[in-house]
Structure formats: structure tokens, C-alpha cells
Short mmCIF file of C-alpha atoms in Angstrom, two decimals:
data_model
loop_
_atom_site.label_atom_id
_atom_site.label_comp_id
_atom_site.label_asym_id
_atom_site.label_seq_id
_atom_site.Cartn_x
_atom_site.Cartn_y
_atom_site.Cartn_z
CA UNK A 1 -126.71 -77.27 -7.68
CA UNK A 2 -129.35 -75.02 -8.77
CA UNK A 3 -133.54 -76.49 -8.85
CA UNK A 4 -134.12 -77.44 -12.90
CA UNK A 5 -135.77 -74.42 -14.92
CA UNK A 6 -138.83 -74.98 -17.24
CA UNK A 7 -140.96 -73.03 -19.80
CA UNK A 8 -144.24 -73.45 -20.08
CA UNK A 9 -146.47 -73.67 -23.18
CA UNK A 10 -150.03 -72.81 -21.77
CA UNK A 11 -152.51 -74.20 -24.10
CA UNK A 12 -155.18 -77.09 -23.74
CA UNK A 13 -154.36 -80.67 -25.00
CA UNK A 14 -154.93 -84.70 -24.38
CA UNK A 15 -157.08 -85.60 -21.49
CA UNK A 16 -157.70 -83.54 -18.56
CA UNK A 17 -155.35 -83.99 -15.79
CA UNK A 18 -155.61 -83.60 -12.10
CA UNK A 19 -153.31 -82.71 -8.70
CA UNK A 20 -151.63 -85.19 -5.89
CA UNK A 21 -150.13 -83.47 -2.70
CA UNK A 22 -148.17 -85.78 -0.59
CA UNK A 23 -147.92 -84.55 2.95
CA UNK A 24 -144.62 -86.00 5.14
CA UNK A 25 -144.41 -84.74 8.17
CA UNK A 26 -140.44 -85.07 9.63
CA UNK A 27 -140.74 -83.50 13.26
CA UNK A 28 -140.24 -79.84 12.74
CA UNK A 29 -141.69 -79.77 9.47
CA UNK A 30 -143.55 -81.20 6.39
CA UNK A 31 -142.12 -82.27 3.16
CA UNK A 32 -144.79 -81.35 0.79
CA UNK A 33 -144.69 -82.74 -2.96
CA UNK A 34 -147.73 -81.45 -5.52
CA UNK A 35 -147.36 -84.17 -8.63
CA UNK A 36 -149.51 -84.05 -11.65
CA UNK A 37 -151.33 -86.41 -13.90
CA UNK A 38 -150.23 -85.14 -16.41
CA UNK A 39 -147.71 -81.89 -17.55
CA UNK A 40 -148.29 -78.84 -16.16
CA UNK A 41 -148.53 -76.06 -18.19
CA UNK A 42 -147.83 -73.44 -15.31
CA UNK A 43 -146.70 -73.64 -12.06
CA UNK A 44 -148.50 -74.64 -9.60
CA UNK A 45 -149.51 -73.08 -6.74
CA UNK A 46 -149.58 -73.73 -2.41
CA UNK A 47 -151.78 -72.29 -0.11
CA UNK A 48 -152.14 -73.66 3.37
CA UNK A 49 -154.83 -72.80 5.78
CA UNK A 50 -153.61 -72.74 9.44
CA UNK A 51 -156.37 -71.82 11.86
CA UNK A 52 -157.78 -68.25 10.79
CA UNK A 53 -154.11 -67.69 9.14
CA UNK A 54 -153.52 -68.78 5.19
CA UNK A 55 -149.87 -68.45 4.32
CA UNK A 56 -148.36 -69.39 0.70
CA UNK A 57 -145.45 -71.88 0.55
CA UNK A 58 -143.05 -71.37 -2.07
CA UNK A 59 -142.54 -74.16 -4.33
CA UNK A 60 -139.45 -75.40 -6.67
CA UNK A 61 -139.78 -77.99 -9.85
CA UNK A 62 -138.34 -81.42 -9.02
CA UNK A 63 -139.58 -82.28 -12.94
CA UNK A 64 -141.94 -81.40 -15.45
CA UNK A 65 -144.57 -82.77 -13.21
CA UNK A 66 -143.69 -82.37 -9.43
CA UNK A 67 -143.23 -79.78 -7.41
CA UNK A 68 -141.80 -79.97 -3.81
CA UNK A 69 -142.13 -77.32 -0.70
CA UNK A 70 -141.20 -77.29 3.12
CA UNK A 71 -144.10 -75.96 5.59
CA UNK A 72 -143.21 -74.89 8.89
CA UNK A 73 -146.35 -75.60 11.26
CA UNK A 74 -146.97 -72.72 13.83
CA UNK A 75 -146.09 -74.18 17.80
CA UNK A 76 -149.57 -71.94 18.39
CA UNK A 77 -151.39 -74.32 16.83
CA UNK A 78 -152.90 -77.57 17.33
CA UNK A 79 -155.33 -79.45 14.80
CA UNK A 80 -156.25 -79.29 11.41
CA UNK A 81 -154.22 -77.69 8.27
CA UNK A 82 -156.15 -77.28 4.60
CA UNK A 83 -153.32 -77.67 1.81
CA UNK A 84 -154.67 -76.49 -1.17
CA UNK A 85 -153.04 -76.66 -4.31
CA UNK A 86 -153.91 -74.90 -7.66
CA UNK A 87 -152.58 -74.97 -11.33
CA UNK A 88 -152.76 -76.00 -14.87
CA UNK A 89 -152.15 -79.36 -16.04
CA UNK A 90 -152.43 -79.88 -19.69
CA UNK A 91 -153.54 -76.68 -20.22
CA UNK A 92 -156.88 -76.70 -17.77
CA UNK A 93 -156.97 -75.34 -14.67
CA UNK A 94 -156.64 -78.11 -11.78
CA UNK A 95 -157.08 -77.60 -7.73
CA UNK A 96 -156.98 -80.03 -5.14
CA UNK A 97 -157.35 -79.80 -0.91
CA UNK A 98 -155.35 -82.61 1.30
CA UNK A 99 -155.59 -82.48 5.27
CA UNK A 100 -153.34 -83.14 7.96
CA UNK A 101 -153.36 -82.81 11.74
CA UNK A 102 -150.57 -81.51 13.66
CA UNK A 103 -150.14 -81.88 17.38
CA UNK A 104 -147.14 -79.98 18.33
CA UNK A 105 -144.96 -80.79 21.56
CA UNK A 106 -142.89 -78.04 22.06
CA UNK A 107 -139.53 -77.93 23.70
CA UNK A 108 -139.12 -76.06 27.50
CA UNK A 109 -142.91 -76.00 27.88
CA UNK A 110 -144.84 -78.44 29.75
CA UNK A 111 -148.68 -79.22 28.37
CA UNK A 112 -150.52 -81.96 27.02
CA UNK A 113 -152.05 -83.07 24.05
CA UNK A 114 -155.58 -84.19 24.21
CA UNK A 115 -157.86 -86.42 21.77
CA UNK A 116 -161.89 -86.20 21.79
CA UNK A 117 -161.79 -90.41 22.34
CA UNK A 118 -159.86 -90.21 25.45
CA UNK A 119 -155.93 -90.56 24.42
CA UNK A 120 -153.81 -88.31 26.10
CA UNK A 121 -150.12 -87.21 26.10
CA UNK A 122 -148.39 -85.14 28.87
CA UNK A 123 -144.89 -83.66 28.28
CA UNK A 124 -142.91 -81.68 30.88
CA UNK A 125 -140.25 -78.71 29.69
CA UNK A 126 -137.98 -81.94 29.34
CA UNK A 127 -139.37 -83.77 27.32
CA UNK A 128 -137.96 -83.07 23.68
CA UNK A 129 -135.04 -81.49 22.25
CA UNK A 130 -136.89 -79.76 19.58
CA UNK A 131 -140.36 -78.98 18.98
CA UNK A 132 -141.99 -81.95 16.99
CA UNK A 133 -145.07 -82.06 15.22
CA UNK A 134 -147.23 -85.17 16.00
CA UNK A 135 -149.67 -87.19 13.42
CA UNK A 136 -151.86 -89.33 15.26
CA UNK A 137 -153.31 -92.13 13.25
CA UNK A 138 -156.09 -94.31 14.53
CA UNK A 139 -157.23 -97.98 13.57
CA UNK A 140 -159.44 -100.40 15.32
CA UNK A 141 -157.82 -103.26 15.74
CA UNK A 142 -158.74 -106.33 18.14
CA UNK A 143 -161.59 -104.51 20.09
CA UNK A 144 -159.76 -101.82 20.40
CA UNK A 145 -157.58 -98.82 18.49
CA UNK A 146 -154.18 -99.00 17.79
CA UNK A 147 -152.30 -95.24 17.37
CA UNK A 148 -149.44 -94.55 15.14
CA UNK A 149 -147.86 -91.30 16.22
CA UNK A 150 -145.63 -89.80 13.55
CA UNK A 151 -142.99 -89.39 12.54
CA UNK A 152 -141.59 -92.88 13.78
CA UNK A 153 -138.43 -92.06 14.66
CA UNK A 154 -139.13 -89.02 16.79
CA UNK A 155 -136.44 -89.13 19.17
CA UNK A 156 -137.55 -87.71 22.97
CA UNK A 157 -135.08 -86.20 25.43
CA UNK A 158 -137.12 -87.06 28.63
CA UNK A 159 -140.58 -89.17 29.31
CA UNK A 160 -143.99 -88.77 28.02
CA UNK A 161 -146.75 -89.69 30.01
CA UNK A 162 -149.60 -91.89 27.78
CA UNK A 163 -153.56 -92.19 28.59
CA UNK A 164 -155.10 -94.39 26.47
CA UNK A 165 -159.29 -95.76 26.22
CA UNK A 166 -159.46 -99.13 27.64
CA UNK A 167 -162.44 -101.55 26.32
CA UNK A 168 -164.56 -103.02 28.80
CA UNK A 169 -162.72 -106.58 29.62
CA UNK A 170 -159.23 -105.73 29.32
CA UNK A 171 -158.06 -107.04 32.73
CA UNK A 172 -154.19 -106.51 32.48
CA UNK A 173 -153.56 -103.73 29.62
CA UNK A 174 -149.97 -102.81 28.98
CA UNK A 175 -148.39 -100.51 25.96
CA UNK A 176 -146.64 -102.54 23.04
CA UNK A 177 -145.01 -101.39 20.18
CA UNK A 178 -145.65 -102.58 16.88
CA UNK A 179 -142.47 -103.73 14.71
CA UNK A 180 -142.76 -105.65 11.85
CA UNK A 181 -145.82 -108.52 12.96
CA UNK A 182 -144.59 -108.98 16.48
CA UNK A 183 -145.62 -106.59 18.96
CA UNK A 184 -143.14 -105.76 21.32
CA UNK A 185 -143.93 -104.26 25.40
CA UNK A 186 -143.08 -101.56 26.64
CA UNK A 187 -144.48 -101.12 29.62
CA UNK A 188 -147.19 -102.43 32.01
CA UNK A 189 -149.95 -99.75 32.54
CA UNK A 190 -150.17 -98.10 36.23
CA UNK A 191 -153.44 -98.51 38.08
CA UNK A 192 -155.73 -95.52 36.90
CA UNK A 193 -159.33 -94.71 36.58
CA UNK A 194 -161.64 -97.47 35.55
CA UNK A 195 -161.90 -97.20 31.58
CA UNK A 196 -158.29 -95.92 31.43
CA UNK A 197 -154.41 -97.22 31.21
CA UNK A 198 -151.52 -94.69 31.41
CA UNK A 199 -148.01 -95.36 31.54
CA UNK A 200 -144.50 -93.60 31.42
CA UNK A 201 -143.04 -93.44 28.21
CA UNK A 202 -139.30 -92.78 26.89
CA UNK A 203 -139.49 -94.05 23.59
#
């Protein structure tokens, strides 16, 4: 089955229209869709800005107003890319920017993966079958933050080692994971530094 075919008339009418990108990131790579409010009138296109290195990402039409693309983040890498997509929707040129941060942990090498407010993952040479890209996602929630690491079902061939930030009061701090409304543990955290929990993680 071949991607659908379109011609495009390239001339200005209705209201202005604008760009989406949705950004899914599915371990090795992103699933990257570029919709429009409107039709476009030529294809769009996908730059993404990867450290000093911009690369283009070749995109097919799903419809007459999305677009979809696969990005393969560099294992070299770790922090911010700039997706920037440009085209012409209704006839007027249209350009919007989306970020994302990748934290790759990549298969047979040990290393670890540090955040400015203190969380921390170490990975041994073990540790996953396949490089995976990590999203980390933070949110305060009861006096503290609560990380989402994506994607969620990131499956891991060995153990992960976790350092979170610990408020002030937290007397017995253990990891849980979040299903549905009811937290579930995981694990009681080891004695650390003051200020700090860490724990052994396989899933």
C-alpha cells in the first residue's frame, strides 16, 4: 500500500490557518505528525535542530491535512531538540517550533543520566536491550515532584539505579508507581545522603 498522492492548488483563501506537531516518542524513536488548521496548499516541511546539527526529516501525507515522519535521535546526544515545521496552509505561509527532551540510555554502555534538581539514573552495559530515548516529565505533587519517564512501557533488560530530591520531613520515602489513582510500591529507598532516596529499579 502506497502513502495517498495530492495536488496542490497554491493560492490564498478563507481564514488564515496555522501548524500542530505532535511529538511521540516510542523508545528508539519519535513518531512525529505536522496537522493543519486548515488545507495545505504545499507540503509541508521538517527541520529538527539537534545540538549544533539540523537534519531534515522526510515527511509522507496521511490526508489533506497531516503529515507524519519518524526521527531517529542521535545516542551522542542528550537534551533539547527544536522541531520546526514550515508550509502553506490555505495559501499563506505557516511555521511553527515544538520541543522535546531526549535522554538516551544506550545499550552495552554504562553512564548515567543527570537532572539540574537532583534526579538521577545510573545504567550499567546491562541494563537495556536497545537504546531508548527517555522523556522526563515533572509535576509537583504533595510537597514534592512526581516524574513520568517515557515511553511507559519501556521494557529494561537489567536494573536501573534511581536518585531522587527528598523534601525536608519525609521520614520513610520509598518509590511507587502510579497506575490508574492508586499508587502502587516498588521499593523502599536505601539509606543515602541526607536530602536524597535511591533505590534499585527493574521496572
Amino acid at each position: 500500500v502506497s502513502a495517498p498522492a495530492f495536488s496542490y492548488r497554491d493560492r490564498e483563501f478563507g481564514e488564515p490557518g496555522g501548524l500542530r506537531i505532535a511529538l511521540t516518542p516510542q523508545g528508539d524513536h519519535v513518531h512525529i505528525a505536522v496537522r493543519a488548521d486548515g488545507e495545505f496548499t504545499s507540503p509541508p516541511l521538517l527541520s529538527v535542530k539537534e545540538g549544533s546539527l539540523v537534519r531534515e526529516i522526510p515527511l509522507q501525507a496521511a490526508d489533506e491535512e497531516r503529515f507524519t515522519g519518524t526521527f531517529r535521535p542521535s545516542a551522542e546526544y542528550a537534551g533539547e531538540r527544536l522541531f520546526t515545521a514550515r508550509g502553506r496552509v490555505r495559501g499563506r505561509f505557516a511555521e511553527r517550533t515544538e520541543r522535546l527532551e531526549l535522554h538516551p540510555v544506550v545499550a552495552g554502555r554504562s553512564g548515567t543520566l543527570r537532572l539540574p534538581d537532583g534526579f538521577r539514573l545510573d545504567y550499567d552495559s546491562l541494563s537495556v536491550f536497545k537504546t531508548v530515548f527517555l522523556e522526563i516529565e515533572r509535576r509537583e505533587l504533595g510537597g514534592g515532584t512526581a516524574y513520568t519517564l517515557s515511553p511507559r512501557k519501556t521494557v529494561i533488560r537489567g536494573a536501573v539505579r534511581v536518585t531522587l530530591p527528598v523534601p525536608p520531613g519525609y521520614r520513610k520515602p520509598g518509590f511507587y508507581f502510579a497506575s490508574g489513582s492508586d499508587p502502587g510500591f516498588v521499593a523502599q529507598a536505601d539509606s543515602g545522603r541526607p536530602g536524597e532516596a535511591s533505590a534499585t529499579l527493574r521496572r
